[in-house]
Amino acid sequence: MIENSMFEEEPDVVDLAKDSAAFPTFPALDPDEVVYEPRSSRLLVRGLGENDMDEDDEDCESSARLLGMSFMNRSSAHRSSSFPYTRQAPPRSCSRPSARTTIVCVLFLVIVASMSMVLYFLPGCTFTKAGCRKTNKTTPFEPVYPLSTNGKLFPWAQFRLPRSVRPVNYDLTLNPDLNNMTFTGRTVITMSVLHNTKIIVLHSAHLNITKATFKLGDQETRDVTILEYQTRQQIAVQLSEEMKAGQYCVLTLDYSASLSHTYDGFYNSSYIDKDGNKRVLAATQFEPLSARKAFPCFDEPAFKATFLVKISRKPNYMTLSNMPQAKSTPLPNGLMQDEFEKTSVNMSTYLVAFIVADFTPISKNVSETLVSVYSVPEKKEHTDYALDTASKLLEFYNSFFEINYPLKKLDLVAIPDFLAGAMENWGLITFRETTLLVGNQSSPLEKQLVASVIAHELAHQWFGNLVTMSWWNDLWLNEGFATYMQYMSLQTVFPTLDIGNLFLAVRFRALDKDALNSSHAVSTEVNNPEQVEEMFDSVSYEKGASILMMLNTWLPGKQQFRKGIIQYLKQFSGLNTDTDDLWNSLTQVSVSAQHHNVSEMMRSWTSQKGFPLVTVSRKGGQVNLTQEHFLLTSDKATYTSSLWNIPVTYVTDNCSLGPECIQMFNLKTKSGTLELPESVKWLKLNYRNTGFYIVHYGDEGWAALKDALSSNVHVLTQEDRASLIHNIFALSRLGRVPFNSVLNLLKYMSNETESCPVTEALLQLNVIYRLLDKRQEDSLVARMKQYILYRFGSLMDKQTWGEEESVSKQELRSALLGSACSLNRENCIQQAKARFKDYDESNGTLRIPGDLQPVVFTVAAQSNKDWETLLHMYQTVTHDAEKRQMLRGLASTQDARRIVWILKAALRGDIIQTQELPLVISTVCNGFTGYLFAWDFIQENWDRLIEKFPLGSYAIQTIIKSATSQFSTQAHLDRVQGFFSSLKERGSQMRSVQEALETIRLNQRWMDKNLPTLQKWL
């Protein structure tokens, strides 16, 4: 999302408990020299990773004491963790050692002396698990226990915080100065001691702490010294006396900082008002790791607490936070201080939010909750739809979950500068203007986008806010659920938005990503900030939603899934959970013996990456199903023996359209057999693509399905037809079917009229078209263009250019006309030019339908004169959705100088907001002229990019994928690999880099294999 955390590599620490033979045993230390608790010694030598420690062992104070000695700073990592550091009792009598004993002792002393000399004379060597490879003329290995900024040892050596204390309440006072873009603050944290400890470790990033005091129980308040370890954004207080479990303490921290100039933490934003004046504001974006940039805190999801917030402001500004305002007090300096009610719920820090701005609201009461939508004053007229949508969805969720939204108010706020689509802060949801504001005359597609985002963020008020994942490895519990509920709720509350087509499309894209070896399990290990950022991807969101949909389809009865999630929400309300908690709740409410063990089935979908390929072979009435890992990069090095518990659904030619036709088969093992009447001509697996798997029907099976569709296109649902198209393209990419089989299936498309199959076919063909185009296979590009126009030309020509109320027809028209104009179909180009001319001459009175704006603006941008006109429109238009479509058009230009200009302008952020840079790069890369310019731009400006967007963030993922996904030659692979390898800790280890390299190799392999076929068939 919107976070800014530098990549760091965890120190490599040897586990001597596992390899005690690697070093000799040292003599026991005198207890007068060091106080040591043997149980905690594991922390010293293992050092990192929360899985290496038990719940009771998480306090590190004994290690901190031990590290007070320079001896341990040098050689502690070489000591056996099981060695008892106790004084040996003196012997009761003396005896002369034997000759053998004497020789052994002498040899032992020689070895110890030799090692001591090596340790002493090796210059600047840092010993780690890897040994001492070279002197520290380059970046040294990080020591087991790092140094604080003041040179003292920092008493904690892990990415995750210790569990010795937990926060109970935060009292936050913030004083932002919007003139100087700075702020001061005071944080008072009341804590409960869970285990005896002498240390408190929490998070702080880019905060200048000016004063720190501490109070334990009824004792006097006293000053304390703050130790800071900037690499992990941690601070610590080391106490002289031990705190006991059950005690309470208070830490007060005064600090100052600059408002962030990126999109995370407490950051500044601005907009131009109707009079042309610049108006500044400040807002927050904390998920996942940026609350620490606004106030010192225990910045992990499991550390829930209550919050009381006070913010000062100028009299002409207003403030918002999670709770309603309790009072407003004039200050001696002429400012006002707004105090908000203490939160009535325990919250994770990433859900805290506050805003200082001059926004205008509209409001209404819904089920005892005040719902408000805030915007800049000039855009208040665009807030009505959001308020109506949020009100209806809030009532739906209150009823569906059987748990009422727990806060008194729910604010939805449009922020002029905002990187993510939206953020689910409890009671104060923040949005991009394009995802919240929509005019009354906006198209149904534009309203679909706004409704989708609102539905997603409101679902989070239960999934994520009320019940929160314990750690970021289970982010899917938040995002997968919110994504699924977003589609489920809209199908019920706003059926005319036809959200099912969009949900199907995103499930296809999730399958595409998860087919890569560089993918990850839904629930996977997360051990550094970069890995946290990378969890915000289509696996956590769309795959998470897909497997929930599959589970809902599999469970008996319409209400079974709902009962399970209600049980889950009520059982864990206010708490943190992991994936097993969800499966256990769903298992508890299952009433059918056939479906009693949800955990058994679903673990196979969350604990391993990828998904299965189900292959169908048929002999008469026997149908054999086999499963294997669908892995595009498949060789001996990547082979897996993964198995899934697959709830296979299927229909046949006897009954194929309605839900009553569905038949079920549970495939748990490598293969299974089901029986069919021999009279059945064909079967189609994965009804309406509700399962997360791909199906290969074999030559005969594909031929039968193709013949059926050629005879009657409506013999299958449109989702099933789209599923066949997606699957056969995927199998071609895998190498299981020749490309001519793909083209054979597409012959039926001349009779296709529905949105899902057409948009999927066009998307897949356009991917190949662009690959050929970027590879400069000019003759094949021309033939592919002819092929697409031959297959879809008549349907393209049937599309109208006026207003269209049906969402699915808008989707179909947008895809068809977008392809037609990009392929320079003359009648499409002429229509688009005419629409733009009329729009320009109307002085804003004429409106282009929302679904046609991308086509019209893209065609206009190819003309020098119209590009300049479009740029002027972009700078003056107030309708946010339209403004973004204009930007797409501007970025689609094939003029090299304009491409360079728009890339630089988006990075600068003056004319084009920097939040739009990923969109600009993505659009530029689609064109032949721009894709190499974009790649050069990324290389030249990489350091500036990762200043704006955190390493691993979705923005960086998008930029890398856009710039590299159309490369298909060895030369491009070498250049991409060379660049990212040179980055080292500045991005070389990102999963998105591995995905990019893998995609280029796959493109290269597919092209090498299929170019001859394309030459023949096209």
Tab-separated table of C-alpha atoms in Angstrom, residues 743 765-766 769 772 778-794 796 819 823-825 1014-1015 1017-1018:
chain	number	residue	atom	x	y	z
A	743	LEU	CA	-7.165	-20.563	-32.892
A	765	LEU	CA	-4.777	-11.778	-28.363
A	766	ASN	CA	-3.616	-8.234	-27.601
A	769	TYR	CA	0.053	-8.729	-30.609
A	772	LEU	CA	5.157	-9.428	-31.648
A	778	ASP	CA	6.353	-6.642	-38.626
A	779	SER	CA	4.853	-9.194	-41.013
A	780	LEU	CA	3.360	-11.184	-38.125
A	781	VAL	CA	2.072	-7.994	-36.495
A	782	ALA	CA	0.216	-7.155	-39.682
A	783	ARG	CA	-1.238	-10.674	-39.907
A	784	MET	CA	-2.283	-10.688	-36.239
A	785	LYS	CA	-4.013	-7.372	-36.794
A	786	GLN	CA	-5.883	-8.853	-39.765
A	787	TYR	CA	-6.820	-11.915	-37.727
A	788	ILE	CA	-8.282	-9.899	-34.825
A	789	LEU	CA	-10.250	-7.672	-37.178
A	790	TYR	CA	-11.469	-10.717	-39.109
A	791	ARG	CA	-12.709	-12.451	-35.940
A	792	PHE	CA	-14.224	-9.401	-34.240
A	793	GLY	CA	-14.677	-6.819	-36.996
A	794	SER	CA	-18.393	-7.320	-37.480
A	796	MET	CA	-16.846	-3.943	-33.570
A	819	SER	CA	-9.047	-2.742	-29.857
A	823	LEU	CA	-5.526	-1.401	-34.683
A	824	ASN	CA	-6.389	1.704	-36.753
A	825	ARG	CA	-9.761	0.491	-38.010
A	1014	LEU	CA	2.004	-18.163	-36.196
A	1015	GLN	CA	3.655	-17.804	-39.592
A	1017	TRP	CA	-1.798	-20.049	-39.197
A	1018	LEU	CA	-1.969	-16.308	-39.587
